[in-house]
Coordinates of N, CA and C in Angstrom, one line a residue:
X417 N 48.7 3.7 12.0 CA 47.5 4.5 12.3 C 46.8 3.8 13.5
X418 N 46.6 4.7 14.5 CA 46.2 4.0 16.0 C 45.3 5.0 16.9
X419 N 44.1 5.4 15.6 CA 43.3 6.7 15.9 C 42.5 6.0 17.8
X420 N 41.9 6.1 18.3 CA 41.0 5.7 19.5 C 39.8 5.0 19.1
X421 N 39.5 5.7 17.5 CA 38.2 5.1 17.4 C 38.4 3.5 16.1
X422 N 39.7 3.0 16.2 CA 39.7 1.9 15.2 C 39.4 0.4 16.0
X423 N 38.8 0.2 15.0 CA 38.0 -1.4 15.4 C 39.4 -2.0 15.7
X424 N 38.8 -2.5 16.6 CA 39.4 -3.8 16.8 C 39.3 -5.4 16.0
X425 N 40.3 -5.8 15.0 CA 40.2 -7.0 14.3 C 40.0 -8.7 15.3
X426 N 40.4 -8.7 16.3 CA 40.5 -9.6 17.5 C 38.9 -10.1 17.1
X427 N 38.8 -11.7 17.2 CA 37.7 -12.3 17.5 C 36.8 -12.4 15.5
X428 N 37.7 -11.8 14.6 CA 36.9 -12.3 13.9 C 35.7 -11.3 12.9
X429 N 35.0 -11.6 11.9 CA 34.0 -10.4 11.8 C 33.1 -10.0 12.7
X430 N 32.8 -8.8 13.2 CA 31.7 -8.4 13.5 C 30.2 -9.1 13.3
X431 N 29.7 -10.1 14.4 CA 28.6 -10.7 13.9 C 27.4 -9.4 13.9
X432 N 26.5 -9.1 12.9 CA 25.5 -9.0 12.9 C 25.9 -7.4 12.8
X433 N 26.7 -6.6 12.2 CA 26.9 -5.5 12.1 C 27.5 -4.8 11.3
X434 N 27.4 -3.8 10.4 CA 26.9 -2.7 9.4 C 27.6 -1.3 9.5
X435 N 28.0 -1.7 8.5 CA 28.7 -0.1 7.5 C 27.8 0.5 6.5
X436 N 27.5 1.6 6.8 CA 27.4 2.2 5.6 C 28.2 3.5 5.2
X437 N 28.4 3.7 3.6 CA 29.2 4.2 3.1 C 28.3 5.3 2.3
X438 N 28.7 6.1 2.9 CA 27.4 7.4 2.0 C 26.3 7.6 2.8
X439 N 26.5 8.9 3.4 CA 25.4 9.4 4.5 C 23.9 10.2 4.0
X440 N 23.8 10.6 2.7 CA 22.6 11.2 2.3 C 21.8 10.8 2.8
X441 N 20.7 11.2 2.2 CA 18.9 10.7 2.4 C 19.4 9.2 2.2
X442 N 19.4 8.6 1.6 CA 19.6 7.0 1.1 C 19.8 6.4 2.9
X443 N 21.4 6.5 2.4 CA 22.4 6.0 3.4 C 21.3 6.6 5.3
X444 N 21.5 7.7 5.2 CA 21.4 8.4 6.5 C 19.6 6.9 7.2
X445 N 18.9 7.3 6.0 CA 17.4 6.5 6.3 C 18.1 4.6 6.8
X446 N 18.9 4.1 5.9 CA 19.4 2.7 6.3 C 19.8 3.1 7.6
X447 N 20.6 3.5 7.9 CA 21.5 3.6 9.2 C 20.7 4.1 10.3
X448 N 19.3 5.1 10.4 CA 18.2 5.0 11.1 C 17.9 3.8 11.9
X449 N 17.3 3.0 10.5 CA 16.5 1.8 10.7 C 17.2 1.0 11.5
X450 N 18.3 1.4 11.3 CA 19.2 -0.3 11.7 C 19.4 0.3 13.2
X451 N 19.7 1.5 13.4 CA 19.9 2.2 14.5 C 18.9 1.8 15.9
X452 N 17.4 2.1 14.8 CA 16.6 1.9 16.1 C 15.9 0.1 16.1
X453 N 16.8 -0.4 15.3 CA 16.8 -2.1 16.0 C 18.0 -2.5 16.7
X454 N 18.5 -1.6 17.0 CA 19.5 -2.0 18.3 C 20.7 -2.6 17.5
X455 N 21.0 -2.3 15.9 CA 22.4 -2.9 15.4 C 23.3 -2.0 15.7
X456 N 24.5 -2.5 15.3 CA 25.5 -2.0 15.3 C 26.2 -1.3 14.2
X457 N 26.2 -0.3 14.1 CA 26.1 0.9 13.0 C 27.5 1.4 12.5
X458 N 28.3 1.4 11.7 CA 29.5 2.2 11.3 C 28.8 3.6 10.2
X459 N 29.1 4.6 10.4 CA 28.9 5.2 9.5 C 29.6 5.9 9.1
X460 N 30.3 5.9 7.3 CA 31.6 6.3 6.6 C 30.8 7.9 5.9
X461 N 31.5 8.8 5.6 CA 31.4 9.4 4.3 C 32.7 10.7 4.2
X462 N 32.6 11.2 2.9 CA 33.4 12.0 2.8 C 33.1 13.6 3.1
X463 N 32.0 13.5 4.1 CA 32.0 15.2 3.7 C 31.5 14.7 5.5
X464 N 32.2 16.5 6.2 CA 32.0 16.6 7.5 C 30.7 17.0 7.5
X465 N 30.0 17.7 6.8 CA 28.5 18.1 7.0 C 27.4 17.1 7.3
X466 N 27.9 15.9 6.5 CA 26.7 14.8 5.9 C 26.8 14.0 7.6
X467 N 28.3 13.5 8.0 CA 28.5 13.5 9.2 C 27.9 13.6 10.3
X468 N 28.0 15.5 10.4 CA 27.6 16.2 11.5 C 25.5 16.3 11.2
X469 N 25.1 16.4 10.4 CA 23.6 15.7 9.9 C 23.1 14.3 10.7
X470 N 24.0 13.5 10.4 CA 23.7 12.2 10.7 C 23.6 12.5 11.9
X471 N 24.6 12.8 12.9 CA 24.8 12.8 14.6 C 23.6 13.2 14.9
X472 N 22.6 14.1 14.2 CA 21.4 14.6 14.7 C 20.5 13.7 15.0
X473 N 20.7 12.8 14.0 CA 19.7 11.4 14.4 C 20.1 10.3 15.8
X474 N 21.1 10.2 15.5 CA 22.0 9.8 17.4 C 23.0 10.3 17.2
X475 N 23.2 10.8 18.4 CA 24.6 11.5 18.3 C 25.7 10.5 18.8
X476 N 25.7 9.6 19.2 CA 26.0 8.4 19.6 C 26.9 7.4 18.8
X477 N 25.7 8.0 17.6 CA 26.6 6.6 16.0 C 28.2 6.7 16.0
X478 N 28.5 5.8 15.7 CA 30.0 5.8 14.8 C 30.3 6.1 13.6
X479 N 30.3 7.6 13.6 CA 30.7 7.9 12.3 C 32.0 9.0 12.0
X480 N 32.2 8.3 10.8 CA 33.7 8.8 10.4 C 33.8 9.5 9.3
X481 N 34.6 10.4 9.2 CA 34.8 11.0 8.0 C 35.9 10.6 7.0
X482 N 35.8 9.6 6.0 CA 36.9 8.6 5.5 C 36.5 8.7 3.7
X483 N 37.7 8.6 3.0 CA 37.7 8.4 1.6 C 37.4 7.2 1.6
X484 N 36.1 7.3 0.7 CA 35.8 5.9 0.5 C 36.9 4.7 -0.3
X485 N 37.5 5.9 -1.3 CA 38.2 5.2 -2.2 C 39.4 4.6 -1.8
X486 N 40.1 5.0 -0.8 CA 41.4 4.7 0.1 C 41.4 3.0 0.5
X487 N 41.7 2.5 0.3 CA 41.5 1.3 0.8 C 42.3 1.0 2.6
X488 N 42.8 1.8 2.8 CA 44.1 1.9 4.4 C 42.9 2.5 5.1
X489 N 42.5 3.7 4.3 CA 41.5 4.7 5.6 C 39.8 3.6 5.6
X490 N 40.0 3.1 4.7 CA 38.4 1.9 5.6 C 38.7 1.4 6.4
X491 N 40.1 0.4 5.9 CA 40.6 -0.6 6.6 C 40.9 0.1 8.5
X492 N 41.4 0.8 8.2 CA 41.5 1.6 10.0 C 40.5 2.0 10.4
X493 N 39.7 2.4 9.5 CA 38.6 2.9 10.1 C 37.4 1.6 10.5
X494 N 37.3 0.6 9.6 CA 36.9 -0.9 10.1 C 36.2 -1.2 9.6
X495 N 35.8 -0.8 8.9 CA 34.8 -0.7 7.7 C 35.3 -2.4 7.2
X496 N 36.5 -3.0 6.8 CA 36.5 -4.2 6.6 C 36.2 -5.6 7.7
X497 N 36.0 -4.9 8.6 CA 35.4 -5.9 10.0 C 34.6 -6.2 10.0
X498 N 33.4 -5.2 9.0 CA 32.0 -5.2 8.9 C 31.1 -6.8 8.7
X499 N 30.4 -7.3 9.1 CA 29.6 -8.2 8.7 C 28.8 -7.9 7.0
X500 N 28.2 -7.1 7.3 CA 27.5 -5.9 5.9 C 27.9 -5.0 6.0
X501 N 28.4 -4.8 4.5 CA 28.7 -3.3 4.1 C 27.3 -2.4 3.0
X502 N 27.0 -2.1 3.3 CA 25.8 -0.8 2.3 C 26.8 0.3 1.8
X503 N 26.6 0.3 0.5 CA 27.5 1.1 -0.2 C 26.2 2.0 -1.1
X504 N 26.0 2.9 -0.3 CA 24.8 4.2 -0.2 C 25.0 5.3 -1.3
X505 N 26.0 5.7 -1.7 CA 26.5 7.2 -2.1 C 26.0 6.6 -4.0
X506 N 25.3 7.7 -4.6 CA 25.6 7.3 -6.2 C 25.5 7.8 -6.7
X507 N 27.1 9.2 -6.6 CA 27.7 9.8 -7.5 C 28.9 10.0 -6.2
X508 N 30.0 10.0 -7.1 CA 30.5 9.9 -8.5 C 30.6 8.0 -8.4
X509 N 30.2 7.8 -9.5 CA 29.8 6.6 -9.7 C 31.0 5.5 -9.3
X510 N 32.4 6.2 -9.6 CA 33.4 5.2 -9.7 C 33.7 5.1 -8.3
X511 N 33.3 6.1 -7.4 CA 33.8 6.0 -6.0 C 32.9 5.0 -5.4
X512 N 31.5 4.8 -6.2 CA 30.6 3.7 -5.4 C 31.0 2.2 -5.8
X513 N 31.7 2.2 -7.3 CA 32.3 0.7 -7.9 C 33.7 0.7 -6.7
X514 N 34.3 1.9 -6.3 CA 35.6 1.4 -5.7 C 35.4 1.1 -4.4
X515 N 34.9 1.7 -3.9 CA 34.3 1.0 -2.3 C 33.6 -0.3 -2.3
X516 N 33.0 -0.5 -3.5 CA 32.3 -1.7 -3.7 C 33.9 -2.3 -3.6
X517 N 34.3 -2.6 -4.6 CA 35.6 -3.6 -4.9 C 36.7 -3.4 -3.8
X518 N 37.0 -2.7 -2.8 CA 37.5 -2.5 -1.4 C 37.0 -3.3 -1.0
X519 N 35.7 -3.3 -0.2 CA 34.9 -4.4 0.3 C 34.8 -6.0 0.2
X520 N 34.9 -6.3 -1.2 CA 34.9 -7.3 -1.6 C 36.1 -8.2 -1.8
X521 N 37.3 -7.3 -2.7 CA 38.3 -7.7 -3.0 C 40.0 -7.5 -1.8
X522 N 39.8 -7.0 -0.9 CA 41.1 -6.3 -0.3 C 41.3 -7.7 0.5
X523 N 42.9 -7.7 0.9 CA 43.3 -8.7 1.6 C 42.5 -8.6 2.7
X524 N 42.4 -9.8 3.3 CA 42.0 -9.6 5.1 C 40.6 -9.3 4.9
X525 N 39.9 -8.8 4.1 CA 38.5 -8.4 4.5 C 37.7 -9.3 4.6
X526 N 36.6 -8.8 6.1 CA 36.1 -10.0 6.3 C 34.6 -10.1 6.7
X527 N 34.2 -8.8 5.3 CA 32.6 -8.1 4.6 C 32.3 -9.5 4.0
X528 N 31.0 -10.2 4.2 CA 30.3 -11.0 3.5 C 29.7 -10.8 2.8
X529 N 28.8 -9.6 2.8 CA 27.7 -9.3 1.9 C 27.9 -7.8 1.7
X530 N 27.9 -7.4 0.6 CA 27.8 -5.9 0.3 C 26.5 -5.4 -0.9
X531 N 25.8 -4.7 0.1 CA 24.4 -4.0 -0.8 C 24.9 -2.6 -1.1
X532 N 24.7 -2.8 -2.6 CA 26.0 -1.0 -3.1 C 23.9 -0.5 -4.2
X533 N 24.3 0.5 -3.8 CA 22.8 1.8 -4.6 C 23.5 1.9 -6.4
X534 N 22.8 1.6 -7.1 CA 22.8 2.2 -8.1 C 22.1 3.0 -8.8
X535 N 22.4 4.0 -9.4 CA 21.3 5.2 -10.5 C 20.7 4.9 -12.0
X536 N 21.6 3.7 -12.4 CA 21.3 3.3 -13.6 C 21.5 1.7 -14.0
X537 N 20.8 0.9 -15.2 CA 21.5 -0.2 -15.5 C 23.1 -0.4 -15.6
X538 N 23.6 0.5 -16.2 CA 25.0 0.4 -16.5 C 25.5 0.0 -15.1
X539 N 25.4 1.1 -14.3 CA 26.1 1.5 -12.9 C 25.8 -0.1 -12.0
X540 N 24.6 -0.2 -12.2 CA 24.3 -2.3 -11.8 C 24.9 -3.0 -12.0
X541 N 25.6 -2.9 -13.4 CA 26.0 -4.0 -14.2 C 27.6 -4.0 -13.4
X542 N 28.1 -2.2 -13.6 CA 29.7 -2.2 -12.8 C 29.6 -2.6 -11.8
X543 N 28.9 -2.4 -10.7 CA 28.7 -2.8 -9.3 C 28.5 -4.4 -9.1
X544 N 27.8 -4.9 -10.2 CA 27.6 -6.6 -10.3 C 28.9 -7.1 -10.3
X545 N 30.1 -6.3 -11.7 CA 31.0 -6.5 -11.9 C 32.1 -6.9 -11.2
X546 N 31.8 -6.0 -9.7 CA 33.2 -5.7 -9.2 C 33.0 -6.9 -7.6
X547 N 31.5 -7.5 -7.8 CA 31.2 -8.3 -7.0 C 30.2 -8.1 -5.4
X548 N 29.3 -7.0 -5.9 CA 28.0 -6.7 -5.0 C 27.5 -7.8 -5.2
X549 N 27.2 -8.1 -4.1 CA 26.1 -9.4 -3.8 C 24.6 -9.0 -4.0
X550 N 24.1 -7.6 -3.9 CA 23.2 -7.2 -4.3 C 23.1 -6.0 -4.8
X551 N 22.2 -5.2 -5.9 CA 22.3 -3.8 -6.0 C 20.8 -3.3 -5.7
X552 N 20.5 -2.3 -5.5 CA 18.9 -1.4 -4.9 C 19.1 -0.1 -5.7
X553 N 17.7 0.3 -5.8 CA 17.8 1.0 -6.9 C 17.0 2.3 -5.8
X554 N 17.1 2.9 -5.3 CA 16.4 3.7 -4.3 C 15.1 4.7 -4.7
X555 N 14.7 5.0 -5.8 CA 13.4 4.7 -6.4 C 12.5 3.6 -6.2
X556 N 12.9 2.6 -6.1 CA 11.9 1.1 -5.9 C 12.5 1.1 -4.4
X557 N 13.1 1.1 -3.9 CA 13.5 0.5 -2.6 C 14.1 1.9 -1.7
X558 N 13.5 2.4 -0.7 CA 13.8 3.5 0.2 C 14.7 3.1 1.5
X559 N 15.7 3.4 1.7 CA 16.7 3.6 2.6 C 15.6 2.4 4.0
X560 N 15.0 3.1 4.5 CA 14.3 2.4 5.8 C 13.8 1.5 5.0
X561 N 13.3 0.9 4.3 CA 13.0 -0.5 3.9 C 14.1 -1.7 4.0
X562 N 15.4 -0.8 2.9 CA 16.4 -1.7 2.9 C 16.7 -2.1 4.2
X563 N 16.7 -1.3 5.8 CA 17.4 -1.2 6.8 C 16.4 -2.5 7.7
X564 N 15.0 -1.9 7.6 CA 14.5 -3.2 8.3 C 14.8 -4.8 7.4
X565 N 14.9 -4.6 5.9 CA 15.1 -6.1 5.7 C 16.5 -6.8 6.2
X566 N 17.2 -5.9 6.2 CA 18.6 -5.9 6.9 C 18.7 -6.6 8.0
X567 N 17.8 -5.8 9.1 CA 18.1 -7.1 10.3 C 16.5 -7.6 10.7
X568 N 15.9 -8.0 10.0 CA 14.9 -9.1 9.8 C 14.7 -9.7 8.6
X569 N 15.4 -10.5 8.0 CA 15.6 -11.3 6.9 C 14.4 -12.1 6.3
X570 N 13.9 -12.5 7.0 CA 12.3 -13.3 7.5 C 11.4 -12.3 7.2
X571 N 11.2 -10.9 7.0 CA 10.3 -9.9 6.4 C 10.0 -10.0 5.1
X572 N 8.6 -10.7 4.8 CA 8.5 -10.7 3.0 C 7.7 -9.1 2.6
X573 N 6.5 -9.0 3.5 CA 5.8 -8.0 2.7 C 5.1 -7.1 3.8
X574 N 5.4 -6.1 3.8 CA 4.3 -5.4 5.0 C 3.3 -4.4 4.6
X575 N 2.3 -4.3 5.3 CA 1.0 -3.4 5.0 C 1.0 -2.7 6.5
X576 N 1.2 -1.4 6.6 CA 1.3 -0.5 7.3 C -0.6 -0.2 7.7
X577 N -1.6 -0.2 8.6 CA -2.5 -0.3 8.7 C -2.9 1.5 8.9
X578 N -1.8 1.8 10.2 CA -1.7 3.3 10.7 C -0.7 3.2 11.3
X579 N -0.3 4.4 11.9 CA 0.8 4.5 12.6 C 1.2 3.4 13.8
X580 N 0.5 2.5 13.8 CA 0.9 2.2 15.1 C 1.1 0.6 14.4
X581 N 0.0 0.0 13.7 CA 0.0 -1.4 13.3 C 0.3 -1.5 11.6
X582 N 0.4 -2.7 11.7 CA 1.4 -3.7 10.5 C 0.6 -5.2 10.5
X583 N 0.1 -5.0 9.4 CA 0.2 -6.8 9.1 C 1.8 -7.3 7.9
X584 N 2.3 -8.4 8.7 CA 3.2 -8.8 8.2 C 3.3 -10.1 7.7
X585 N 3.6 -10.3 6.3 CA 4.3 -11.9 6.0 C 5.7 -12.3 6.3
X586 N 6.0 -12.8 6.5 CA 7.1 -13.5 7.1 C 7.6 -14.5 7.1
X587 N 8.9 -15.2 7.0 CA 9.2 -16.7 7.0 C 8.9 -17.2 8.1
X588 N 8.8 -18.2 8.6 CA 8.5 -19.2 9.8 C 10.0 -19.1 10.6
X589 N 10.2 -18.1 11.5 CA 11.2 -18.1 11.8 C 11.9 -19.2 12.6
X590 N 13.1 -19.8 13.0 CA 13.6 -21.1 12.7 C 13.3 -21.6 14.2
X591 N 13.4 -20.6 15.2 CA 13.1 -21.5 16.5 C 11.7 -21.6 16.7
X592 N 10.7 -21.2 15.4 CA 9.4 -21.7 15.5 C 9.0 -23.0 14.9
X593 N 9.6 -23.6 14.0 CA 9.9 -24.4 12.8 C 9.3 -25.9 14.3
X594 N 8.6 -26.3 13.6 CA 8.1 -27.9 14.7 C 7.3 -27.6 15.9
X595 N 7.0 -25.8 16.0 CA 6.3 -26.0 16.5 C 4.7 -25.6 16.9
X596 N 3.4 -26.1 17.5 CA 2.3 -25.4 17.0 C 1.8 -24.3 17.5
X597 N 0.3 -23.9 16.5 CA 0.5 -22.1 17.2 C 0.1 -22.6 18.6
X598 N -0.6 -23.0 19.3 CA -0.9 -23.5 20.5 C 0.0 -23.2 21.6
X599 N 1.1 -23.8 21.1 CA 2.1 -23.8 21.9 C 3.1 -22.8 22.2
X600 N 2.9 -21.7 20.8 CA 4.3 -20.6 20.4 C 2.7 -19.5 21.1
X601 N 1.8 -19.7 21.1 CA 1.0 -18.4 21.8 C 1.4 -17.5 21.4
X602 N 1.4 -17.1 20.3 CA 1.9 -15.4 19.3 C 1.6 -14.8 19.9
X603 N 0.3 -14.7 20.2 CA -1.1 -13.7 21.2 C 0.1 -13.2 22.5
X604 N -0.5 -14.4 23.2 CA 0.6 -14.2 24.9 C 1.9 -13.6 24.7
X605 N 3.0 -14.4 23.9 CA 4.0 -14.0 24.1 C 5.1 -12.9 23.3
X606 N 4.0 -12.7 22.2 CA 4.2 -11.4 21.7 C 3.3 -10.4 21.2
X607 N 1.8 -10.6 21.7 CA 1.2 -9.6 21.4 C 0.8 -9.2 19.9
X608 N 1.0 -10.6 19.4 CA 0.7 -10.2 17.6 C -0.3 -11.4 17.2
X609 N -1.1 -10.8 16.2 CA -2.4 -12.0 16.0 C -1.8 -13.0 14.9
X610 N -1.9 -14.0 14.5 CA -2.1 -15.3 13.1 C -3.1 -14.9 12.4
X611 N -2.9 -14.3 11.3 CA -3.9 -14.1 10.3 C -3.6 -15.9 9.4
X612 N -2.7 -15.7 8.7 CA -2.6 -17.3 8.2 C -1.3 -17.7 8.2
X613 N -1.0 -19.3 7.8 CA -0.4 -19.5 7.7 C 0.1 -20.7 7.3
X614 N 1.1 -21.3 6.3 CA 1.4 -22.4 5.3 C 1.9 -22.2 4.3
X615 N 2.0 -22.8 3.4 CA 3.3 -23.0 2.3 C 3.0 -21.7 2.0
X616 N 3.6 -21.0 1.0 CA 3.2 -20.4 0.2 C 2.8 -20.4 -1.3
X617 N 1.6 -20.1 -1.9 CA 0.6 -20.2 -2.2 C -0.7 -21.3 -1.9
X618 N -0.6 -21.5 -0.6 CA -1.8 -22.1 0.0 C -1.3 -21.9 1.3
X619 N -1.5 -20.7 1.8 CA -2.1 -20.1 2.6 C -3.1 -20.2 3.3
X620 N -3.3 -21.0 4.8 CA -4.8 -21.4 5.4 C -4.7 -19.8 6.2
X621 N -5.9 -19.5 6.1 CA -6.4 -18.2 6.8 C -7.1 -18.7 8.3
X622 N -7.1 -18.2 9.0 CA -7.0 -18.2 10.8 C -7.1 -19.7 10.7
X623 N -5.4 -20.0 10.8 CA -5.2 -21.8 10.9 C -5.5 -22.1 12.4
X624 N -5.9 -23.3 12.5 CA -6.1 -23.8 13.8 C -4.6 -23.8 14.6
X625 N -5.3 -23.9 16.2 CA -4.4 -24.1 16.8 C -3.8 -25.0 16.9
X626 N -3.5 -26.6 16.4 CA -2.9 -27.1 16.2 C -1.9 -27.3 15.2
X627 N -1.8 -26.8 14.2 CA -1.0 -26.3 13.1 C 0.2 -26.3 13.3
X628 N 1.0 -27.0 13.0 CA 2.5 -27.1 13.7 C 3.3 -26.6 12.3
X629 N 3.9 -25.3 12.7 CA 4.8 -25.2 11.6 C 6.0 -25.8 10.8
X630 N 6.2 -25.7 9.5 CA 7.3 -26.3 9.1 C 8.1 -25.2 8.0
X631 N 9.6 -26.1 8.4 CA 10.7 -24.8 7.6 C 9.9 -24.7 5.9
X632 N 10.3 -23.3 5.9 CA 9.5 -22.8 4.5 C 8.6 -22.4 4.2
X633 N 7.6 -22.8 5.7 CA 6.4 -21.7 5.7 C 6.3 -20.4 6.1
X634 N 5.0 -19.9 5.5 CA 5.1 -18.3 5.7 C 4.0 -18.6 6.9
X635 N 4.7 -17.1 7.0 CA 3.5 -16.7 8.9 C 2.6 -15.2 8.3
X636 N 1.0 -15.2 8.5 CA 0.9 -13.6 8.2 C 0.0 -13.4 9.2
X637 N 1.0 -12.4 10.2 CA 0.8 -11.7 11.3 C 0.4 -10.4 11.3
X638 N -0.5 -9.8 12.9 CA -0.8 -8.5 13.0 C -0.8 -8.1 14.1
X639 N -0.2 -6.7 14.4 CA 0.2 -6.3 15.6 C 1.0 -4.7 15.5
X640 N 1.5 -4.4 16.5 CA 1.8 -2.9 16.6 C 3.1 -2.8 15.5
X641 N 4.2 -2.0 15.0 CA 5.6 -2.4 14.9 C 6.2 -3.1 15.5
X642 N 6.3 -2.5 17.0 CA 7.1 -2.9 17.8 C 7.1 -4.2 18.3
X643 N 5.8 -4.6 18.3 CA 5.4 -6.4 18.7 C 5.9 -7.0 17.5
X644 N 6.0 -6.3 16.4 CA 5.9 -7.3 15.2 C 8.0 -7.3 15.2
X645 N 8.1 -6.4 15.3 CA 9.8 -6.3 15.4 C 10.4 -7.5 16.5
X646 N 9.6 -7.5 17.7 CA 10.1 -8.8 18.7 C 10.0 -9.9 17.9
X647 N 9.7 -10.5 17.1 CA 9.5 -11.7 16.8 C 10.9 -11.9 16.3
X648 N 11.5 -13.1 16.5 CA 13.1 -13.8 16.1 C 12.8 -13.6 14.5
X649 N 14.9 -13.3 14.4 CA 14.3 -13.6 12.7 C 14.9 -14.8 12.1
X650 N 15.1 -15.1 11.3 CA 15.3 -16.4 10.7 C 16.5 -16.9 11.1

């Protein structure tokens, strides 16, 4: 199989780039998120509709129409190149444990982390089973949430103020780590304020400017989305 649109294996996994498997509301909202932070998006499902849906959002994305269950048509399709796989779809339940255990288990595959949806304890427990690194329950956790923690790792807790601003907690992201706010000028060079910051649970509220950060501290910033999205992540 030597379709035009198969990944190329050369060079290794895909650093920093994402499959998802199952286009619904779930899947379609991750693959948004991730879209409009500039990642690199695969998008799998088995129905041409869910597909042709998705394209609405960019018509641009990589998406394929592939049996999840097949383990040859991911693999061609590249789905095992993936850095992260999101295994979105949750019914029929065994199609979301098989694509889980494709991901995980297939020769050659070179998926690190796979986030698979489940509907129930049981369906957690199969998906734990077959070797999800994580499960989300899409009730507590909405598609665009999972997508921004996805490529900002360093995101603990956000408070949406209005459409425009966010106060954010955050880890101390690592090329900040030694050094003080003084010097990193959050203000200047990204347009976002220091509400506090320090270990966590002691928390100094508007810490001075000399305050030199250290690995493991939290940062709680405020600013637009978009200022708050420039910041490195961990």
């Amino acid at each position: 199989m030597n379709q035009w649109w198969q990944w190329s294996s050369e060079g290794g996994t895909r650093r920093g780039s994402y499959a998802v498997i199952g286009v619904g509301r779930f899947g379609s909202s991750v693959c948004a998120e991730l879209l409009r932070a500039g990642a690199e998006v695969l998008a799998i499902d088995s129905s041409q509709r869910a597909i042709d849906e998705l394209r609405q959002i960019d018509p641009a994305i990589e998406a394929r129409v592939v049996d999840c269950t097949d383990e040859e048509a991911l693999r061609a399709a590249g789905v095992l190149e993936m850095e992260t796989v999101v295994v979105a779809m949750s019914e029929p339940i065994e199609a979301s444990v098989t694509a889980t255990l494709i991901c995980k288990d297939s020769a050659g595959s070179r998926v690190q982390q796979v986030i698979a949806r489940a509907t129930s304890d049981l369906h957690m427990k199969m998906l734990k089973r077959v070797g999800a690194d994580r499960v989300v329950f899409p009730s507590k956790m909405m598609g665009q949430r999972l997508g921004i923690e996805l490529v900002r790792p360093n995101l603990l807790e956000q408070l949406r103020l209005d459409d425009r601003s966010c106060i954010e907690e955050i880890k101390v992201p690592e090329a900040f780590v030694g050094h003080s706010l003084r010097d990193l000028n959050l203000r200047k060079h990204y347009n976002v304020n220091v509400l506090a910051a320090g270990p966590a649970g002691k928390l100094h509220v508007n810490p001075p400017a000399s305050h030199v950060l250290a690995n493991g501290e939290l940062l709680v910033v405020m600013g637009s989305e978009e200022s708050l999205r420039s910041l490195p992540a961990s």
